[in-house]
Short mmCIF file of C-alpha atoms and ligand atoms in Angstrom, two decimals:
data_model
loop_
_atom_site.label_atom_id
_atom_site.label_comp_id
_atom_site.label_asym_id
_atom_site.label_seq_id
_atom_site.Cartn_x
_atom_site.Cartn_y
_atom_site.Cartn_z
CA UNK A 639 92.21 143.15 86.84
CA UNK A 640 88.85 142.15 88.58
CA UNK A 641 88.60 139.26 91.60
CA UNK A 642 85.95 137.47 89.44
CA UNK A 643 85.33 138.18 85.81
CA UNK A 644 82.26 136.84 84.18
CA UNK A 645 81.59 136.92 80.53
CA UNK A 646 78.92 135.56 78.10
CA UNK A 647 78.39 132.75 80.55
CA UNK A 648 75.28 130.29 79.09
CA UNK A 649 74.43 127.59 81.23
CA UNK A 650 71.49 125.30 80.43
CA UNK A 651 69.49 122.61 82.55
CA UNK A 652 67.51 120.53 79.87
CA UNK A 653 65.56 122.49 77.67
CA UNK A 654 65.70 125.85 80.04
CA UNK A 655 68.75 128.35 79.49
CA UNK A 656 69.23 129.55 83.57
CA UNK A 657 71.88 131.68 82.46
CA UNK A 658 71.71 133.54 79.03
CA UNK A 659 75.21 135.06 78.08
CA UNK A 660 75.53 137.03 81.95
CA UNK A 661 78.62 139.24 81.90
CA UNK A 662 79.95 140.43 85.36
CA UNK A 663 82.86 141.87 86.86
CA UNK A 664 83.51 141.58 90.81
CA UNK A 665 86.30 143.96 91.85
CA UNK A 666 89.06 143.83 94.62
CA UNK A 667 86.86 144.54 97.82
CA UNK A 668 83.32 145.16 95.99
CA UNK A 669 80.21 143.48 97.93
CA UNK A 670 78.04 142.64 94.82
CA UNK A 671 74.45 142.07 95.65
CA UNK A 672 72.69 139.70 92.81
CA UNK A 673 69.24 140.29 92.84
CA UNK A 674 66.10 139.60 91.18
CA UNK A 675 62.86 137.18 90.63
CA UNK A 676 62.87 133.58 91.58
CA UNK A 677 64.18 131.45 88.55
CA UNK A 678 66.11 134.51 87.10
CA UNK A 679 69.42 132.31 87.35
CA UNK A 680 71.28 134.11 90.83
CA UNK A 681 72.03 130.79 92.33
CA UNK A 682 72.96 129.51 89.36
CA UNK A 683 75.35 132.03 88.69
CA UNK A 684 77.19 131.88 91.95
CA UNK A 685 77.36 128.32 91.79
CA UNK A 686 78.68 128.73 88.14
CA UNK A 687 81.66 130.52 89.69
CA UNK A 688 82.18 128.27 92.69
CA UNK A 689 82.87 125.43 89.90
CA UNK A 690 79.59 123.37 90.86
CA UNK A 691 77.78 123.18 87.88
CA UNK A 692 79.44 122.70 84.05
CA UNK A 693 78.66 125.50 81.61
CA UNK A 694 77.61 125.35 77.96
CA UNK A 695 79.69 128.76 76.75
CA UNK A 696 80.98 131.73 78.05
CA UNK A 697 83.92 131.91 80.73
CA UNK A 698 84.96 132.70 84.05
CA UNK A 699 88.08 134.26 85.26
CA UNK A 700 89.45 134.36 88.71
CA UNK A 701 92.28 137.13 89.29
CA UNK A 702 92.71 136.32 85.39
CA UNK A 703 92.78 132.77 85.53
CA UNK A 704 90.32 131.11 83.58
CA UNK A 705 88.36 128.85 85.81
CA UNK A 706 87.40 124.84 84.97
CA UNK A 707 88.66 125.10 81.55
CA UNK A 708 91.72 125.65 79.66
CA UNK A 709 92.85 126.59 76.43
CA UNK A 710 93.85 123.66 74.71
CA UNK A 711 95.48 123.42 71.00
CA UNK A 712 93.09 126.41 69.78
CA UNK A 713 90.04 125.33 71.76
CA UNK A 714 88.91 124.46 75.08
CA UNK A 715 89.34 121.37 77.97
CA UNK A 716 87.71 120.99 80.93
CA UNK A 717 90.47 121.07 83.77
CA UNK A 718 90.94 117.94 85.79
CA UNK A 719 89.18 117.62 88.98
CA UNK A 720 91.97 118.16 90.61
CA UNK A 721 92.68 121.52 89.47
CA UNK A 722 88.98 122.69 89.48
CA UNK A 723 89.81 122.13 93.33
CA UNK A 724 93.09 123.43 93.04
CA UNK A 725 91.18 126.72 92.10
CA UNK A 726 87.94 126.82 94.03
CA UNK A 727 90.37 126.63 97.35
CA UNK A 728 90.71 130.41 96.62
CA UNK A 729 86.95 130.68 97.20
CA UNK A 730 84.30 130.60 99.71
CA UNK A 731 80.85 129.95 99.60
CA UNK A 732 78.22 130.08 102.04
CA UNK A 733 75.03 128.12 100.98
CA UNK A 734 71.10 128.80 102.41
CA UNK A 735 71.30 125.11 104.15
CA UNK A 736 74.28 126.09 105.59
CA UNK A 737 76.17 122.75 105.20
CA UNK A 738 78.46 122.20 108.19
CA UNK A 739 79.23 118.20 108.52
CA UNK A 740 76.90 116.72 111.76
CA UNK A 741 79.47 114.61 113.10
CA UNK A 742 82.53 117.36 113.56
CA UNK A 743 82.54 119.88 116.16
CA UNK A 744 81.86 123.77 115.50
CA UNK A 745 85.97 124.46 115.78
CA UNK A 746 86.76 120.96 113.36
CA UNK A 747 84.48 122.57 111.03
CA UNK A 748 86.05 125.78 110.35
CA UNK A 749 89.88 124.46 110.98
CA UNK A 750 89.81 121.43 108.67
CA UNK A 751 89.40 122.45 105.36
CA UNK A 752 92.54 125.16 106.45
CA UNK A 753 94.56 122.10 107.06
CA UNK A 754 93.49 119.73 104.71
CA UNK A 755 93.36 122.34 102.29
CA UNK A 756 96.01 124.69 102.68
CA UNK A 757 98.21 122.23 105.24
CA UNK A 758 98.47 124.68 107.80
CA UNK A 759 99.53 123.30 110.91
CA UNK A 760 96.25 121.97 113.37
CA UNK A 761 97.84 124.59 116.03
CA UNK A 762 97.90 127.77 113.10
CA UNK A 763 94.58 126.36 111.93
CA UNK A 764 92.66 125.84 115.38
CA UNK A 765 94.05 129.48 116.40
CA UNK A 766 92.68 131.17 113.87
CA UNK A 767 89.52 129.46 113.81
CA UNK A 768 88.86 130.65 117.55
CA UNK A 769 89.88 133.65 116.45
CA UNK A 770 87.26 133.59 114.06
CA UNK A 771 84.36 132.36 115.93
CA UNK A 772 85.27 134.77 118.10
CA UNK A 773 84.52 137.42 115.82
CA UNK A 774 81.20 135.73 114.93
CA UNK A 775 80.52 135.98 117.85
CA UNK A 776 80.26 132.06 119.08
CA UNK A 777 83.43 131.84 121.22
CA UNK A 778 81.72 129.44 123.20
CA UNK A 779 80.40 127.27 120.74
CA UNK A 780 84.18 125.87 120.00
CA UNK A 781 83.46 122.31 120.75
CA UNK A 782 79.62 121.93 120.10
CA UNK A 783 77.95 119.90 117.41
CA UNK A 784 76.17 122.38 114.50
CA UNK A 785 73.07 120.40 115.84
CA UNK A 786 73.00 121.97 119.07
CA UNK A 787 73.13 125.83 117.05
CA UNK A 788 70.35 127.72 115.97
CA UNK A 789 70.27 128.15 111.86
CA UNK A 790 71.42 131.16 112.56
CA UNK A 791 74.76 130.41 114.98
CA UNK A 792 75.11 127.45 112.24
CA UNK A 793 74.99 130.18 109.24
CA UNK A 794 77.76 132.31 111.18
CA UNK A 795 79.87 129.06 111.72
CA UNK A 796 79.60 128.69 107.61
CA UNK A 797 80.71 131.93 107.24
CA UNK A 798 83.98 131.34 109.84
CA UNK A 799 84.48 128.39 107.69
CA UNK A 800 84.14 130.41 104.35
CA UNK A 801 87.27 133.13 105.53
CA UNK A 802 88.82 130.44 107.46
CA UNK A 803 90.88 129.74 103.80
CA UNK A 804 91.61 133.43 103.46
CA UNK A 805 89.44 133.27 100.37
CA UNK A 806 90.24 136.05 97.13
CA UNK A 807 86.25 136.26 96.94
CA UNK A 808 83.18 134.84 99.24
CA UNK A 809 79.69 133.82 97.29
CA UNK A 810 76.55 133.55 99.29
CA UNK A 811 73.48 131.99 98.03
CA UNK A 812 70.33 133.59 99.58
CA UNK A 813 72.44 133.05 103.18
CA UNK A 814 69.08 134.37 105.31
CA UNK A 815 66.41 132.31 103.62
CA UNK A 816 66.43 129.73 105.02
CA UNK A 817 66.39 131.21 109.00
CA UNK A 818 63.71 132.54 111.29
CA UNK A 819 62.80 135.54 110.72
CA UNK A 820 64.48 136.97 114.19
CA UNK A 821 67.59 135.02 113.40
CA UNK A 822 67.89 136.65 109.92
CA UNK A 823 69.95 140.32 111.63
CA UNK A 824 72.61 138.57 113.30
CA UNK A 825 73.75 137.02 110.21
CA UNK A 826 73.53 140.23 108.03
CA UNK A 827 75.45 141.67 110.82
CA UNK A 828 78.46 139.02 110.41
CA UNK A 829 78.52 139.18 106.95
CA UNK A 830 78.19 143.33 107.59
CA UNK A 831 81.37 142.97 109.73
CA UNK A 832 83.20 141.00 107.17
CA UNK A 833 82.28 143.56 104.29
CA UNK A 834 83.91 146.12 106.33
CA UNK A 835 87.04 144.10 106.68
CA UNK A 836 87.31 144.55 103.05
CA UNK A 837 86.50 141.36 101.69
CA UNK A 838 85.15 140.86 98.12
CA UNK A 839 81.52 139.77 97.90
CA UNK A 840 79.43 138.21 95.89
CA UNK A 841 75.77 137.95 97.65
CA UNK A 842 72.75 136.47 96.09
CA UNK A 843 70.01 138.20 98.66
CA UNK A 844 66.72 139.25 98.88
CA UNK A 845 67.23 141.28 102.03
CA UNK A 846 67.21 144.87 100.42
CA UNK A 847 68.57 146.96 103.21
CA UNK A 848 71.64 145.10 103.19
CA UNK A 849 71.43 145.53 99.48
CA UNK A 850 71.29 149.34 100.09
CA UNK A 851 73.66 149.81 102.70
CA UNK A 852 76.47 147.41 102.79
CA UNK A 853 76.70 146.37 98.67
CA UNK A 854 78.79 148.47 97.09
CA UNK A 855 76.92 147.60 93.66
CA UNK A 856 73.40 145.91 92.80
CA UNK A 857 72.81 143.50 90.10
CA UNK A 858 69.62 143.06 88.83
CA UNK A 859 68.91 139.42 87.04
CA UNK A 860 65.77 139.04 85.08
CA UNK A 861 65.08 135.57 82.59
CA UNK A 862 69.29 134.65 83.07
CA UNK A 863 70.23 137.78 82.06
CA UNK A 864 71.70 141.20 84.02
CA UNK A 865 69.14 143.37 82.92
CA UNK A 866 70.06 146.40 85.35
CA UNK A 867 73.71 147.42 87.33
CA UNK A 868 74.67 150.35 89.25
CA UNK A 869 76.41 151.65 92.42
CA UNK A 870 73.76 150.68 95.53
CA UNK A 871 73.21 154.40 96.04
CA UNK A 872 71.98 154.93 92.32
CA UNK A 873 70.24 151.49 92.27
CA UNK A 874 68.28 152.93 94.92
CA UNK A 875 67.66 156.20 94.20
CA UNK A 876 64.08 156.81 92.76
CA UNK A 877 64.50 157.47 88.49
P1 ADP B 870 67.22 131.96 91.30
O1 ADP B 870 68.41 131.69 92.15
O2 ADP B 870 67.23 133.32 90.69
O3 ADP B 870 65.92 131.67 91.99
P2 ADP B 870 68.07 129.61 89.87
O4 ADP B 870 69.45 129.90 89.45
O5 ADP B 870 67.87 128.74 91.06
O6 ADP B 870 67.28 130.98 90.05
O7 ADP B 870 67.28 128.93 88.66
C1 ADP B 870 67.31 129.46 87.33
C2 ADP B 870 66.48 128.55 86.44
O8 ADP B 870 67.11 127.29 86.31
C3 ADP B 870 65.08 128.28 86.97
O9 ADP B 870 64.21 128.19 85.90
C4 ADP B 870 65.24 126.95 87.65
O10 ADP B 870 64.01 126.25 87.65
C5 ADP B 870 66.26 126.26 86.79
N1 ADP B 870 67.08 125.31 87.55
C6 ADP B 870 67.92 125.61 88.55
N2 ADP B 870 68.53 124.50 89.02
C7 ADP B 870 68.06 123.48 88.29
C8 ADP B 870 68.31 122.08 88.27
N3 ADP B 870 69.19 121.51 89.11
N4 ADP B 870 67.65 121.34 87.37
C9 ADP B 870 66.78 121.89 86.52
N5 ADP B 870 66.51 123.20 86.46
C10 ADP B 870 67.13 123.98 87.34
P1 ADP B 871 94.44 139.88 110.08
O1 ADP B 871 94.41 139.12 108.78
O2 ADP B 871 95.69 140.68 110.23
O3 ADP B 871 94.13 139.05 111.29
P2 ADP B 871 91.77 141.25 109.98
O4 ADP B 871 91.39 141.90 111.25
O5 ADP B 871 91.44 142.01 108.74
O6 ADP B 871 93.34 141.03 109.97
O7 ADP B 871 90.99 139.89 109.93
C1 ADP B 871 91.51 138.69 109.47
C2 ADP B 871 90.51 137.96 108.66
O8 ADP B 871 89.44 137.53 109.50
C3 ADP B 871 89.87 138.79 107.59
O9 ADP B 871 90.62 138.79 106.40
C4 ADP B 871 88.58 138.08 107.40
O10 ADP B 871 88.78 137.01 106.50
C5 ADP B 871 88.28 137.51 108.75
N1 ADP B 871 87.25 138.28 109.42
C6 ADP B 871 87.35 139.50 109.94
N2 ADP B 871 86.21 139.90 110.48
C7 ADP B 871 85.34 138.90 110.31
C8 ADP B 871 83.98 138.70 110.66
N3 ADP B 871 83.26 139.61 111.29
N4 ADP B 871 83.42 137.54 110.34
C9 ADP B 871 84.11 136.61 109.72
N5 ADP B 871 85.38 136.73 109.37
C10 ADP B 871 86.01 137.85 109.66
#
């Protein structure tokens, strides 16, 4: 049984199809790189999954559970709110703008959505999230505002926040894009790290050597489709 199981997923804005019946299967510590053109329907994709966008056919299954809909007397219902947050808890996401809230410190920002969220104790919650920015390597940041961070401290504070909820699966949208270009290795390095840890990966990315060397498979998008998938050592490889 796959983390994430994608099949015949459609997804239309207006009169453009993004997605165009994508089938995709993330496995139990896979990093998937999604690549391909801009406009070939990555982002969309991994927002698909994260449950931020509605979908016009096709389906989505987490660890076998079909996400944001439900079968309902022979068709389908769109799950309550509730439940679509019941079930993207068991994901992270880190986002190109990073997202951290202004007003909360570095540590409230990784060790409040593991409270809120999972009601672990503030004590549990704060420890590991000093744990955590520990291994991102901003021990010191614990009680600074994102403002005072580079993009690229902020980026590795999203991604403390994003395993902070012991997630089944992480999705990154084009995580580097939006950083200096001398800010761009210490996030690849993070997200390296946590690869190696074993986590499941899904990363939207245009960076190629992290492509080649720490996704276990590439996925090539083209138009909303997958028009090319293979092991990141055969992706590579000249034909
Ligand atoms: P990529 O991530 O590969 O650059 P996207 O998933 O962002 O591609 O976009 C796929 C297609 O969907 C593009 O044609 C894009 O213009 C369109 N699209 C994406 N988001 C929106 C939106 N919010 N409204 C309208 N069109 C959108
Ligand atoms: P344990 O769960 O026993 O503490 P690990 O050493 O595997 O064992 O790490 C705990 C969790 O911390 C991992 O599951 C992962 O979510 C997170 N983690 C580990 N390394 C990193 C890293 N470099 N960046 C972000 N998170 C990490």
């Amino acid at each position: 049984e796959p983390v994430v199981r994608v099949e015949g997923l459609r997804k239309r804005y207006g009169d453009k199809l993004a997605l165009d019946g994508v089938d995709l299967e993330v496995h139990e510590q896979e990093v998937v790189a999604v690549l391909g053109p801009s406009g070939s329907g990555k982002s969309t994709l991994v927002r698909c999954i994260h449950q931020l966008e509605t979908i016009e056919g096709g389906a989505i299954h987490l660890d076998g559970e079909l996400l944001g809909y439900e079968a309902h007397r022979g068709g389908y219902r769109t799950l309550s709110e509730n439940r679509v947050c019941v079930q993207r808890r068991r994901m992270g996401m880190v986002f190109q703008q990073f997202n951290l809230f202004p007003h909360w410190t570095v540590l409230k920002n990784i060790a409040e959505p593991a409270m809120s969220v999972h009601g672990q104790s503030r004590r549990q919650a704060e420890e590991r999230a000093r744990d955590l920015l520990d291994r991102v390597g901003l021990a010191d940041k614990a009680d600074v505002h994102p403002r005072h961070l580079s993009g690229g401290q902020q980026q590795r504070v999203a991604i403390a926040r994003a395993v902070a909820t012991r997630p089944r699966v992480v999705l990154f949208d084009e995580p580097t894009s939006a950083l200096d270009p001398e800010l761009v290795g210490e996030v690849l390095k993070v997200m390296k790290d946590l690869a190696e840890t074993g986590m499941t990966m899904v990363v939207v990315t245009h960076e190629m050597e992290f492509a080649r060397d720490v996704a276990t498979r590439c996925v090539f998008m083209a138009d909303g489709k997958v028009v090319e998938e293979a092991p990141s050592d055969q992706f590579f490889s000249a034909p």
